[in-house]
Amino acid sequence: MTNEMVLCTNCRHEMPLTQYYLDSNNQAVKKFYGKVDVEHASAFLYFNKKGIVQELIHNLKYKGHEEIGTVLGNWYAEDLKELKLENTFDAVIPVPLHPRKFKERGYNQVTTFGKALAESLKIPFDDTVLYRKKYSKTQSKKNLLGRSENIENIFDVYVSEENQNKHFLIVDDVLTTGATLEACSRALLKISGAKISIVCMAMANS
């Protein structure tokens, strides 16, 4: 319809919302039990193969439709505002791409989602603290052990006094095993007094 942008009304109504933000013991949080301490973890949508969310993420990630991230970020921010989380976060941190991958793709698919969240929640977006120091191929076809071995020690942080004692909100596209986000969290926890929360666009059903 002429007044619809990015998502049609029918698709918006069919989006598989997790409602995880309402449950402090949700399945996203459980991904990190015994691995890394997180203050909050949630995912906006359920990711199913051949479903509408897979189609959205594919178009965002590989087809240059960065506006999808903006729509999802603005939408989920309205839910998160109910928890008044904006008063606890100090910065939104996107899972970074290696410079080689960034050059290949031309953009980080998480950026628009993170920036929309940051703007709506009125907290800074910062893509300068966390960086990926090793290039790695896609994780999507690896098993859990393979992912964990491949992802370990590929992220690092720029440590500065300015970033000490901050609560970082890490954002990513799809939460699967949690290995990438665990590695990002461990890197950020090198910063003195750091606390971690995690928000993803979607979570794969397992």
mmCIF file with all atom_site columns, C-alpha atoms in Angstrom:
data_model
loop_
_atom_site.group_PDB
_atom_site.id
_atom_site.type_symbol
_atom_site.label_atom_id
_atom_site.label_alt_id
_atom_site.label_comp_id
_atom_site.label_asym_id
_atom_site.label_entity_id
_atom_site.label_seq_id
_atom_site.pdbx_PDB_ins_code
_atom_site.Cartn_x
_atom_site.Cartn_y
_atom_site.Cartn_z
_atom_site.occupancy
_atom_site.B_iso_or_equiv
_atom_site.pdbx_formal_charge
_atom_site.auth_seq_id
_atom_site.auth_comp_id
_atom_site.auth_asym_id
_atom_site.auth_atom_id
_atom_site.pdbx_PDB_model_num
ATOM 1   C CA . MET A 1 1   ? 0.000  0.000   0.000  1.00 0.00 ? 1   MET A CA 1
ATOM 2   C CA . THR A 1 2   ? 1.145  3.564   -0.577 1.00 0.00 ? 2   THR A CA 1
ATOM 3   C CA . ASN A 1 3   ? 1.342  4.325   3.149  1.00 0.00 ? 3   ASN A CA 1
ATOM 4   C CA . GLU A 1 4   ? 3.345  1.176   3.986  1.00 0.00 ? 4   GLU A CA 1
ATOM 5   C CA . MET A 1 5   ? 7.129  1.330   4.370  1.00 0.00 ? 5   MET A CA 1
ATOM 6   C CA . VAL A 1 6   ? 9.515  -1.667  4.249  1.00 0.00 ? 6   VAL A CA 1
ATOM 7   C CA . LEU A 1 7   ? 6.970  -4.067  5.795  1.00 0.00 ? 7   LEU A CA 1
ATOM 8   C CA . CYS A 1 8   ? 3.382  -4.415  4.654  1.00 0.00 ? 8   CYS A CA 1
ATOM 9   C CA . THR A 1 9   ? 0.629  -4.465  7.257  1.00 0.00 ? 9   THR A CA 1
ATOM 10  C CA . ASN A 1 10  ? -0.082 -8.168  6.755  1.00 0.00 ? 10  ASN A CA 1
ATOM 11  C CA . CYS A 1 11  ? 3.551  -9.093  7.338  1.00 0.00 ? 11  CYS A CA 1
ATOM 12  C CA . ARG A 1 12  ? 3.754  -6.932  10.451 1.00 0.00 ? 12  ARG A CA 1
ATOM 13  C CA . HIS A 1 13  ? 0.824  -8.832  11.919 1.00 0.00 ? 13  HIS A CA 1
ATOM 14  C CA . GLU A 1 14  ? 2.440  -12.160 11.064 1.00 0.00 ? 14  GLU A CA 1
ATOM 15  C CA . MET A 1 15  ? 5.807  -11.382 12.631 1.00 0.00 ? 15  MET A CA 1
ATOM 16  C CA . PRO A 1 16  ? 6.682  -14.086 15.214 1.00 0.00 ? 16  PRO A CA 1
ATOM 17  C CA . LEU A 1 17  ? 7.350  -11.930 18.281 1.00 0.00 ? 17  LEU A CA 1
ATOM 18  C CA . THR A 1 18  ? 9.156  -13.650 21.151 1.00 0.00 ? 18  THR A CA 1
ATOM 19  C CA . GLN A 1 19  ? 8.019  -11.327 23.957 1.00 0.00 ? 19  GLN A CA 1
ATOM 20  C CA . TYR A 1 20  ? 11.315 -12.279 25.643 1.00 0.00 ? 20  TYR A CA 1
ATOM 21  C CA . TYR A 1 21  ? 11.743 -8.790  27.026 1.00 0.00 ? 21  TYR A CA 1
ATOM 22  C CA . LEU A 1 22  ? 8.933  -9.551  29.475 1.00 0.00 ? 22  LEU A CA 1
ATOM 23  C CA . ASP A 1 23  ? 10.693 -12.650 30.871 1.00 0.00 ? 23  ASP A CA 1
ATOM 24  C CA . SER A 1 24  ? 13.974 -12.184 32.769 1.00 0.00 ? 24  SER A CA 1
ATOM 25  C CA . ASN A 1 25  ? 14.591 -15.944 32.475 1.00 0.00 ? 25  ASN A CA 1
ATOM 26  C CA . ASN A 1 26  ? 13.907 -16.276 28.750 1.00 0.00 ? 26  ASN A CA 1
ATOM 27  C CA . GLN A 1 27  ? 15.603 -18.609 26.289 1.00 0.00 ? 27  GLN A CA 1
ATOM 28  C CA . ALA A 1 28  ? 18.086 -15.942 25.178 1.00 0.00 ? 28  ALA A CA 1
ATOM 29  C CA . VAL A 1 29  ? 19.286 -15.473 28.755 1.00 0.00 ? 29  VAL A CA 1
ATOM 30  C CA . LYS A 1 30  ? 19.653 -19.240 29.152 1.00 0.00 ? 30  LYS A CA 1
ATOM 31  C CA . LYS A 1 31  ? 22.080 -19.348 26.203 1.00 0.00 ? 31  LYS A CA 1
ATOM 32  C CA . PHE A 1 32  ? 24.659 -17.671 28.425 1.00 0.00 ? 32  PHE A CA 1
ATOM 33  C CA . TYR A 1 33  ? 24.140 -19.567 31.684 1.00 0.00 ? 33  TYR A CA 1
ATOM 34  C CA . GLY A 1 34  ? 27.491 -20.660 33.083 1.00 0.00 ? 34  GLY A CA 1
ATOM 35  C CA . LYS A 1 35  ? 29.360 -18.960 30.242 1.00 0.00 ? 35  LYS A CA 1
ATOM 36  C CA . VAL A 1 36  ? 29.215 -15.216 30.801 1.00 0.00 ? 36  VAL A CA 1
ATOM 37  C CA . ASP A 1 37  ? 27.241 -12.962 33.131 1.00 0.00 ? 37  ASP A CA 1
ATOM 38  C CA . VAL A 1 38  ? 24.644 -10.838 31.358 1.00 0.00 ? 38  VAL A CA 1
ATOM 39  C CA . GLU A 1 39  ? 22.343 -8.261  32.918 1.00 0.00 ? 39  GLU A CA 1
ATOM 40  C CA . HIS A 1 40  ? 19.714 -8.646  30.216 1.00 0.00 ? 40  HIS A CA 1
ATOM 41  C CA . ALA A 1 41  ? 19.367 -10.712 27.061 1.00 0.00 ? 41  ALA A CA 1
ATOM 42  C CA . SER A 1 42  ? 16.492 -10.837 24.607 1.00 0.00 ? 42  SER A CA 1
ATOM 43  C CA . ALA A 1 43  ? 15.636 -11.279 20.950 1.00 0.00 ? 43  ALA A CA 1
ATOM 44  C CA . PHE A 1 44  ? 12.803 -9.523  19.154 1.00 0.00 ? 44  PHE A CA 1
ATOM 45  C CA . LEU A 1 45  ? 11.670 -12.257 16.745 1.00 0.00 ? 45  LEU A CA 1
ATOM 46  C CA . TYR A 1 46  ? 11.789 -16.011 16.245 1.00 0.00 ? 46  TYR A CA 1
ATOM 47  C CA . PHE A 1 47  ? 13.954 -17.066 13.302 1.00 0.00 ? 47  PHE A CA 1
ATOM 48  C CA . ASN A 1 48  ? 12.605 -20.039 11.346 1.00 0.00 ? 48  ASN A CA 1
ATOM 49  C CA . LYS A 1 49  ? 14.031 -21.405 8.118  1.00 0.00 ? 49  LYS A CA 1
ATOM 50  C CA . LYS A 1 50  ? 12.058 -20.247 5.084  1.00 0.00 ? 50  LYS A CA 1
ATOM 51  C CA . GLY A 1 51  ? 10.020 -17.914 7.287  1.00 0.00 ? 51  GLY A CA 1
ATOM 52  C CA . ILE A 1 52  ? 9.365  -14.201 7.034  1.00 0.00 ? 52  ILE A CA 1
ATOM 53  C CA . VAL A 1 53  ? 12.161 -13.340 9.481  1.00 0.00 ? 53  VAL A CA 1
ATOM 54  C CA . GLN A 1 54  ? 14.739 -15.293 7.491  1.00 0.00 ? 54  GLN A CA 1
ATOM 55  C CA . GLU A 1 55  ? 13.615 -13.384 4.400  1.00 0.00 ? 55  GLU A CA 1
ATOM 56  C CA . LEU A 1 56  ? 14.012 -10.065 6.220  1.00 0.00 ? 56  LEU A CA 1
ATOM 57  C CA . ILE A 1 57  ? 17.447 -10.886 7.644  1.00 0.00 ? 57  ILE A CA 1
ATOM 58  C CA . HIS A 1 58  ? 18.640 -12.174 4.261  1.00 0.00 ? 58  HIS A CA 1
ATOM 59  C CA . ASN A 1 59  ? 17.569 -8.958  2.546  1.00 0.00 ? 59  ASN A CA 1
ATOM 60  C CA . LEU A 1 60  ? 19.195 -6.901  5.287  1.00 0.00 ? 60  LEU A CA 1
ATOM 61  C CA . LYS A 1 61  ? 22.439 -8.869  5.314  1.00 0.00 ? 61  LYS A CA 1
ATOM 62  C CA . TYR A 1 62  ? 23.036 -9.624  1.655  1.00 0.00 ? 62  TYR A CA 1
ATOM 63  C CA . LYS A 1 63  ? 20.776 -7.377  -0.447 1.00 0.00 ? 63  LYS A CA 1
ATOM 64  C CA . GLY A 1 64  ? 21.668 -3.980  0.983  1.00 0.00 ? 64  GLY A CA 1
ATOM 65  C CA . HIS A 1 65  ? 18.278 -3.301  2.570  1.00 0.00 ? 65  HIS A CA 1
ATOM 66  C CA . GLU A 1 66  ? 19.652 -1.600  5.668  1.00 0.00 ? 66  GLU A CA 1
ATOM 67  C CA . GLU A 1 67  ? 16.301 0.099   6.265  1.00 0.00 ? 67  GLU A CA 1
ATOM 68  C CA . ILE A 1 68  ? 15.053 -3.235  7.650  1.00 0.00 ? 68  ILE A CA 1
ATOM 69  C CA . GLY A 1 69  ? 17.384 -2.832  10.624 1.00 0.00 ? 69  GLY A CA 1
ATOM 70  C CA . THR A 1 70  ? 15.996 0.639   11.284 1.00 0.00 ? 70  THR A CA 1
ATOM 71  C CA . VAL A 1 71  ? 12.399 -0.591  11.262 1.00 0.00 ? 71  VAL A CA 1
ATOM 72  C CA . LEU A 1 72  ? 13.133 -3.506  13.608 1.00 0.00 ? 72  LEU A CA 1
ATOM 73  C CA . GLY A 1 73  ? 15.217 -1.324  15.923 1.00 0.00 ? 73  GLY A CA 1
ATOM 74  C CA . ASN A 1 74  ? 12.530 1.329   16.259 1.00 0.00 ? 74  ASN A CA 1
ATOM 75  C CA . TRP A 1 75  ? 9.882  -1.321  16.783 1.00 0.00 ? 75  TRP A CA 1
ATOM 76  C CA . TYR A 1 76  ? 11.770 -3.239  19.476 1.00 0.00 ? 76  TYR A CA 1
ATOM 77  C CA . ALA A 1 77  ? 12.860 -0.063  21.243 1.00 0.00 ? 77  ALA A CA 1
ATOM 78  C CA . GLU A 1 78  ? 9.204  0.639   22.048 1.00 0.00 ? 78  GLU A CA 1
ATOM 79  C CA . ASP A 1 79  ? 9.009  -2.721  23.839 1.00 0.00 ? 79  ASP A CA 1
ATOM 80  C CA . LEU A 1 80  ? 12.270 -2.190  25.703 1.00 0.00 ? 80  LEU A CA 1
ATOM 81  C CA . LYS A 1 81  ? 11.100 1.217   26.898 1.00 0.00 ? 81  LYS A CA 1
ATOM 82  C CA . GLU A 1 82  ? 8.506  -0.581  29.012 1.00 0.00 ? 82  GLU A CA 1
ATOM 83  C CA . LEU A 1 83  ? 11.402 -1.962  31.084 1.00 0.00 ? 83  LEU A CA 1
ATOM 84  C CA . LYS A 1 84  ? 12.964 1.505   31.422 1.00 0.00 ? 84  LYS A CA 1
ATOM 85  C CA . LEU A 1 85  ? 16.287 -0.019  30.369 1.00 0.00 ? 85  LEU A CA 1
ATOM 86  C CA . GLU A 1 86  ? 17.422 3.224   28.760 1.00 0.00 ? 86  GLU A CA 1
ATOM 87  C CA . ASN A 1 87  ? 18.387 4.406   32.224 1.00 0.00 ? 87  ASN A CA 1
ATOM 88  C CA . THR A 1 88  ? 20.836 1.546   32.683 1.00 0.00 ? 88  THR A CA 1
ATOM 89  C CA . PHE A 1 89  ? 22.770 1.345   29.403 1.00 0.00 ? 89  PHE A CA 1
ATOM 90  C CA . ASP A 1 90  ? 25.755 3.551   28.628 1.00 0.00 ? 90  ASP A CA 1
ATOM 91  C CA . ALA A 1 91  ? 26.361 2.561   25.004 1.00 0.00 ? 91  ALA A CA 1
ATOM 92  C CA . VAL A 1 92  ? 25.035 0.361   22.204 1.00 0.00 ? 92  VAL A CA 1
ATOM 93  C CA . ILE A 1 93  ? 27.832 -1.785  20.752 1.00 0.00 ? 93  ILE A CA 1
ATOM 94  C CA . PRO A 1 94  ? 27.330 -3.636  17.437 1.00 0.00 ? 94  PRO A CA 1
ATOM 95  C CA . VAL A 1 95  ? 28.987 -6.997  16.847 1.00 0.00 ? 95  VAL A CA 1
ATOM 96  C CA . PRO A 1 96  ? 31.781 -5.854  14.522 1.00 0.00 ? 96  PRO A CA 1
ATOM 97  C CA . LEU A 1 97  ? 32.770 -7.160  11.121 1.00 0.00 ? 97  LEU A CA 1
ATOM 98  C CA . HIS A 1 98  ? 36.400 -7.714  10.205 1.00 0.00 ? 98  HIS A CA 1
ATOM 99  C CA . PRO A 1 99  ? 37.573 -4.887  7.885  1.00 0.00 ? 99  PRO A CA 1
ATOM 100 C CA . ARG A 1 100 ? 37.911 -7.401  5.043  1.00 0.00 ? 100 ARG A CA 1
ATOM 101 C CA . LYS A 1 101 ? 34.309 -8.576  5.513  1.00 0.00 ? 101 LYS A CA 1
ATOM 102 C CA . PHE A 1 102 ? 33.129 -4.969  5.804  1.00 0.00 ? 102 PHE A CA 1
ATOM 103 C CA . LYS A 1 103 ? 34.831 -4.172  2.509  1.00 0.00 ? 103 LYS A CA 1
ATOM 104 C CA . GLU A 1 104 ? 33.225 -7.212  0.863  1.00 0.00 ? 104 GLU A CA 1
ATOM 105 C CA . ARG A 1 105 ? 29.722 -6.399  2.093  1.00 0.00 ? 105 ARG A CA 1
ATOM 106 C CA . GLY A 1 106 ? 29.994 -2.619  2.190  1.00 0.00 ? 106 GLY A CA 1
ATOM 107 C CA . TYR A 1 107 ? 28.223 -2.241  5.541  1.00 0.00 ? 107 TYR A CA 1
ATOM 108 C CA . ASN A 1 108 ? 27.640 -3.932  8.882  1.00 0.00 ? 108 ASN A CA 1
ATOM 109 C CA . GLN A 1 109 ? 24.117 -5.367  8.844  1.00 0.00 ? 109 GLN A CA 1
ATOM 110 C CA . VAL A 1 110 ? 23.721 -4.681  12.569 1.00 0.00 ? 110 VAL A CA 1
ATOM 111 C CA . THR A 1 111 ? 24.481 -0.950  12.385 1.00 0.00 ? 111 THR A CA 1
ATOM 112 C CA . THR A 1 112 ? 21.049 0.424   11.479 1.00 0.00 ? 112 THR A CA 1
ATOM 113 C CA . PHE A 1 113 ? 19.363 -1.792  14.080 1.00 0.00 ? 113 PHE A CA 1
ATOM 114 C CA . GLY A 1 114 ? 21.801 -0.606  16.756 1.00 0.00 ? 114 GLY A CA 1
ATOM 115 C CA . LYS A 1 115 ? 21.526 3.042   15.770 1.00 0.00 ? 115 LYS A CA 1
ATOM 116 C CA . ALA A 1 116 ? 17.723 2.911   15.821 1.00 0.00 ? 116 ALA A CA 1
ATOM 117 C CA . LEU A 1 117 ? 17.759 1.369   19.299 1.00 0.00 ? 117 LEU A CA 1
ATOM 118 C CA . ALA A 1 118 ? 20.294 3.918   20.499 1.00 0.00 ? 118 ALA A CA 1
ATOM 119 C CA . GLU A 1 119 ? 18.355 6.881   19.139 1.00 0.00 ? 119 GLU A CA 1
ATOM 120 C CA . SER A 1 120 ? 15.022 5.669   20.510 1.00 0.00 ? 120 SER A CA 1
ATOM 121 C CA . LEU A 1 121 ? 16.477 4.848   23.928 1.00 0.00 ? 121 LEU A CA 1
ATOM 122 C CA . LYS A 1 122 ? 18.551 8.056   23.907 1.00 0.00 ? 122 LYS A CA 1
ATOM 123 C CA . ILE A 1 123 ? 21.900 6.372   24.542 1.00 0.00 ? 123 ILE A CA 1
ATOM 124 C CA . PRO A 1 124 ? 25.118 6.585   22.483 1.00 0.00 ? 124 PRO A CA 1
ATOM 125 C CA . PHE A 1 125 ? 25.895 4.208   19.625 1.00 0.00 ? 125 PHE A CA 1
ATOM 126 C CA . ASP A 1 126 ? 29.589 3.291   19.678 1.00 0.00 ? 126 ASP A CA 1
ATOM 127 C CA . ASP A 1 127 ? 31.268 1.075   17.074 1.00 0.00 ? 127 ASP A CA 1
ATOM 128 C CA . THR A 1 128 ? 34.816 2.034   18.108 1.00 0.00 ? 128 THR A CA 1
ATOM 129 C CA . VAL A 1 129 ? 35.232 0.064   21.362 1.00 0.00 ? 129 VAL A CA 1
ATOM 130 C CA . LEU A 1 130 ? 34.914 -3.535  20.169 1.00 0.00 ? 130 LEU A CA 1
ATOM 131 C CA . TYR A 1 131 ? 36.688 -4.842  17.080 1.00 0.00 ? 131 TYR A CA 1
ATOM 132 C CA . ARG A 1 132 ? 37.234 -8.124  15.257 1.00 0.00 ? 132 ARG A CA 1
ATOM 133 C CA . LYS A 1 133 ? 40.925 -8.906  14.954 1.00 0.00 ? 133 LYS A CA 1
ATOM 134 C CA . LYS A 1 134 ? 40.668 -12.124 12.943 1.00 0.00 ? 134 LYS A CA 1
ATOM 135 C CA . TYR A 1 135 ? 38.852 -12.789 9.695  1.00 0.00 ? 135 TYR A CA 1
ATOM 136 C CA . SER A 1 136 ? 36.560 -15.796 9.811  1.00 0.00 ? 136 SER A CA 1
ATOM 137 C CA . LYS A 1 137 ? 34.139 -17.341 7.362  1.00 0.00 ? 137 LYS A CA 1
ATOM 138 C CA . THR A 1 138 ? 30.440 -17.618 8.097  1.00 0.00 ? 138 THR A CA 1
ATOM 139 C CA . GLN A 1 139 ? 29.414 -19.513 11.217 1.00 0.00 ? 139 GLN A CA 1
ATOM 140 C CA . SER A 1 140 ? 26.019 -20.612 9.958  1.00 0.00 ? 140 SER A CA 1
ATOM 141 C CA . LYS A 1 141 ? 26.980 -24.132 8.845  1.00 0.00 ? 141 LYS A CA 1
ATOM 142 C CA . LYS A 1 142 ? 29.302 -24.993 11.735 1.00 0.00 ? 142 LYS A CA 1
ATOM 143 C CA . ASN A 1 143 ? 28.274 -27.127 14.680 1.00 0.00 ? 143 ASN A CA 1
ATOM 144 C CA . LEU A 1 144 ? 28.447 -25.799 18.239 1.00 0.00 ? 144 LEU A CA 1
ATOM 145 C CA . LEU A 1 145 ? 31.989 -27.071 18.904 1.00 0.00 ? 145 LEU A CA 1
ATOM 146 C CA . GLY A 1 146 ? 33.232 -25.792 15.581 1.00 0.00 ? 146 GLY A CA 1
ATOM 147 C CA . ARG A 1 147 ? 31.739 -22.361 16.202 1.00 0.00 ? 147 ARG A CA 1
ATOM 148 C CA . SER A 1 148 ? 33.219 -22.112 19.690 1.00 0.00 ? 148 SER A CA 1
ATOM 149 C CA . GLU A 1 149 ? 36.690 -23.058 18.512 1.00 0.00 ? 149 GLU A CA 1
ATOM 150 C CA . ASN A 1 150 ? 36.501 -20.756 15.520 1.00 0.00 ? 150 ASN A CA 1
ATOM 151 C CA . ILE A 1 151 ? 35.169 -17.727 17.387 1.00 0.00 ? 151 ILE A CA 1
ATOM 152 C CA . GLU A 1 152 ? 37.425 -17.813 20.430 1.00 0.00 ? 152 GLU A CA 1
ATOM 153 C CA . ASN A 1 153 ? 39.831 -14.877 20.741 1.00 0.00 ? 153 ASN A CA 1
ATOM 154 C CA . ILE A 1 154 ? 38.827 -13.173 17.495 1.00 0.00 ? 154 ILE A CA 1
ATOM 155 C CA . PHE A 1 155 ? 37.418 -10.074 19.217 1.00 0.00 ? 155 PHE A CA 1
ATOM 156 C CA . ASP A 1 156 ? 39.242 -7.468  21.263 1.00 0.00 ? 156 ASP A CA 1
ATOM 157 C CA . VAL A 1 157 ? 38.630 -4.024  22.730 1.00 0.00 ? 157 VAL A CA 1
ATOM 158 C CA . TYR A 1 158 ? 40.281 -0.647  22.914 1.00 0.00 ? 158 TYR A CA 1
ATOM 159 C CA . VAL A 1 159 ? 40.675 -0.169  26.645 1.00 0.00 ? 159 VAL A CA 1
ATOM 160 C CA . SER A 1 160 ? 40.467 3.382   27.950 1.00 0.00 ? 160 SER A CA 1
ATOM 161 C CA . GLU A 1 161 ? 39.560 5.066   31.216 1.00 0.00 ? 161 GLU A CA 1
ATOM 162 C CA . GLU A 1 162 ? 36.598 6.643   29.439 1.00 0.00 ? 162 GLU A CA 1
ATOM 163 C CA . ASN A 1 163 ? 35.029 3.213   28.913 1.00 0.00 ? 163 ASN A CA 1
ATOM 164 C CA . GLN A 1 164 ? 35.458 1.909   32.434 1.00 0.00 ? 164 GLN A CA 1
ATOM 165 C CA . ASN A 1 165 ? 32.439 1.108   34.621 1.00 0.00 ? 165 ASN A CA 1
ATOM 166 C CA . LYS A 1 166 ? 30.023 1.142   31.700 1.00 0.00 ? 166 LYS A CA 1
ATOM 167 C CA . HIS A 1 167 ? 27.028 -1.035  30.899 1.00 0.00 ? 167 HIS A CA 1
ATOM 168 C CA . PHE A 1 168 ? 27.346 -2.102  27.258 1.00 0.00 ? 168 PHE A CA 1
ATOM 169 C CA . LEU A 1 169 ? 24.358 -3.251  25.192 1.00 0.00 ? 169 LEU A CA 1
ATOM 170 C CA . ILE A 1 170 ? 25.682 -5.569  22.469 1.00 0.00 ? 170 ILE A CA 1
ATOM 171 C CA . VAL A 1 171 ? 23.453 -5.929  19.394 1.00 0.00 ? 171 VAL A CA 1
ATOM 172 C CA . ASP A 1 172 ? 23.488 -8.632  16.728 1.00 0.00 ? 172 ASP A CA 1
ATOM 173 C CA . ASP A 1 173 ? 21.223 -10.031 14.029 1.00 0.00 ? 173 ASP A CA 1
ATOM 174 C CA . VAL A 1 174 ? 20.477 -13.693 14.841 1.00 0.00 ? 174 VAL A CA 1
ATOM 175 C CA . LEU A 1 175 ? 21.211 -15.480 18.116 1.00 0.00 ? 175 LEU A CA 1
ATOM 176 C CA . THR A 1 176 ? 21.991 -19.142 17.448 1.00 0.00 ? 176 THR A CA 1
ATOM 177 C CA . THR A 1 177 ? 24.505 -20.868 19.746 1.00 0.00 ? 177 THR A CA 1
ATOM 178 C CA . GLY A 1 178 ? 25.547 -17.609 21.392 1.00 0.00 ? 178 GLY A CA 1
ATOM 179 C CA . ALA A 1 179 ? 29.241 -18.285 20.699 1.00 0.00 ? 179 ALA A CA 1
ATOM 180 C CA . THR A 1 180 ? 29.849 -14.992 18.888 1.00 0.00 ? 180 THR A CA 1
ATOM 181 C CA . LEU A 1 181 ? 28.095 -12.921 21.533 1.00 0.00 ? 181 LEU A CA 1
ATOM 182 C CA . GLU A 1 182 ? 29.877 -14.799 24.315 1.00 0.00 ? 182 GLU A CA 1
ATOM 183 C CA . ALA A 1 183 ? 33.210 -13.960 22.676 1.00 0.00 ? 183 ALA A CA 1
ATOM 184 C CA . CYS A 1 184 ? 32.216 -10.301 22.302 1.00 0.00 ? 184 CYS A CA 1
ATOM 185 C CA . SER A 1 185 ? 31.135 -10.194 25.942 1.00 0.00 ? 185 SER A CA 1
ATOM 186 C CA . ARG A 1 186 ? 34.401 -11.701 27.164 1.00 0.00 ? 186 ARG A CA 1
ATOM 187 C CA . ALA A 1 187 ? 36.322 -9.081  25.199 1.00 0.00 ? 187 ALA A CA 1
ATOM 188 C CA . LEU A 1 188 ? 34.284 -6.202  26.640 1.00 0.00 ? 188 LEU A CA 1
ATOM 189 C CA . LEU A 1 189 ? 34.605 -7.594  30.163 1.00 0.00 ? 189 LEU A CA 1
ATOM 190 C CA . LYS A 1 190 ? 38.335 -6.918  29.936 1.00 0.00 ? 190 LYS A CA 1
ATOM 191 C CA . ILE A 1 191 ? 37.341 -3.319  30.592 1.00 0.00 ? 191 ILE A CA 1
ATOM 192 C CA . SER A 1 192 ? 37.305 -2.547  34.303 1.00 0.00 ? 192 SER A CA 1
ATOM 193 C CA . GLY A 1 193 ? 33.805 -2.432  35.776 1.00 0.00 ? 193 GLY A CA 1
ATOM 194 C CA . ALA A 1 194 ? 32.083 -3.405  32.523 1.00 0.00 ? 194 ALA A CA 1
ATOM 195 C CA . LYS A 1 195 ? 28.595 -4.930  32.512 1.00 0.00 ? 195 LYS A CA 1
ATOM 196 C CA . ILE A 1 196 ? 26.983 -6.647  29.536 1.00 0.00 ? 196 ILE A CA 1
ATOM 197 C CA . SER A 1 197 ? 23.496 -6.883  28.075 1.00 0.00 ? 197 SER A CA 1
ATOM 198 C CA . ILE A 1 198 ? 22.513 -8.390  24.732 1.00 0.00 ? 198 ILE A CA 1
ATOM 199 C CA . VAL A 1 199 ? 19.707 -7.675  22.266 1.00 0.00 ? 199 VAL A CA 1
ATOM 200 C CA . CYS A 1 200 ? 19.253 -9.428  18.921 1.00 0.00 ? 200 CYS A CA 1
ATOM 201 C CA . MET A 1 201 ? 16.863 -8.970  16.058 1.00 0.00 ? 201 MET A CA 1
ATOM 202 C CA . ALA A 1 202 ? 15.964 -12.658 16.116 1.00 0.00 ? 202 ALA A CA 1
ATOM 203 C CA . MET A 1 203 ? 16.693 -15.986 17.770 1.00 0.00 ? 203 MET A CA 1
ATOM 204 C CA . ALA A 1 204 ? 16.849 -19.276 15.967 1.00 0.00 ? 204 ALA A CA 1
ATOM 205 C CA . ASN A 1 205 ? 14.380 -21.876 17.179 1.00 0.00 ? 205 ASN A CA 1
ATOM 206 C CA . SER A 1 206 ? 16.284 -24.888 18.499 1.00 0.00 ? 206 SER A CA 1
#
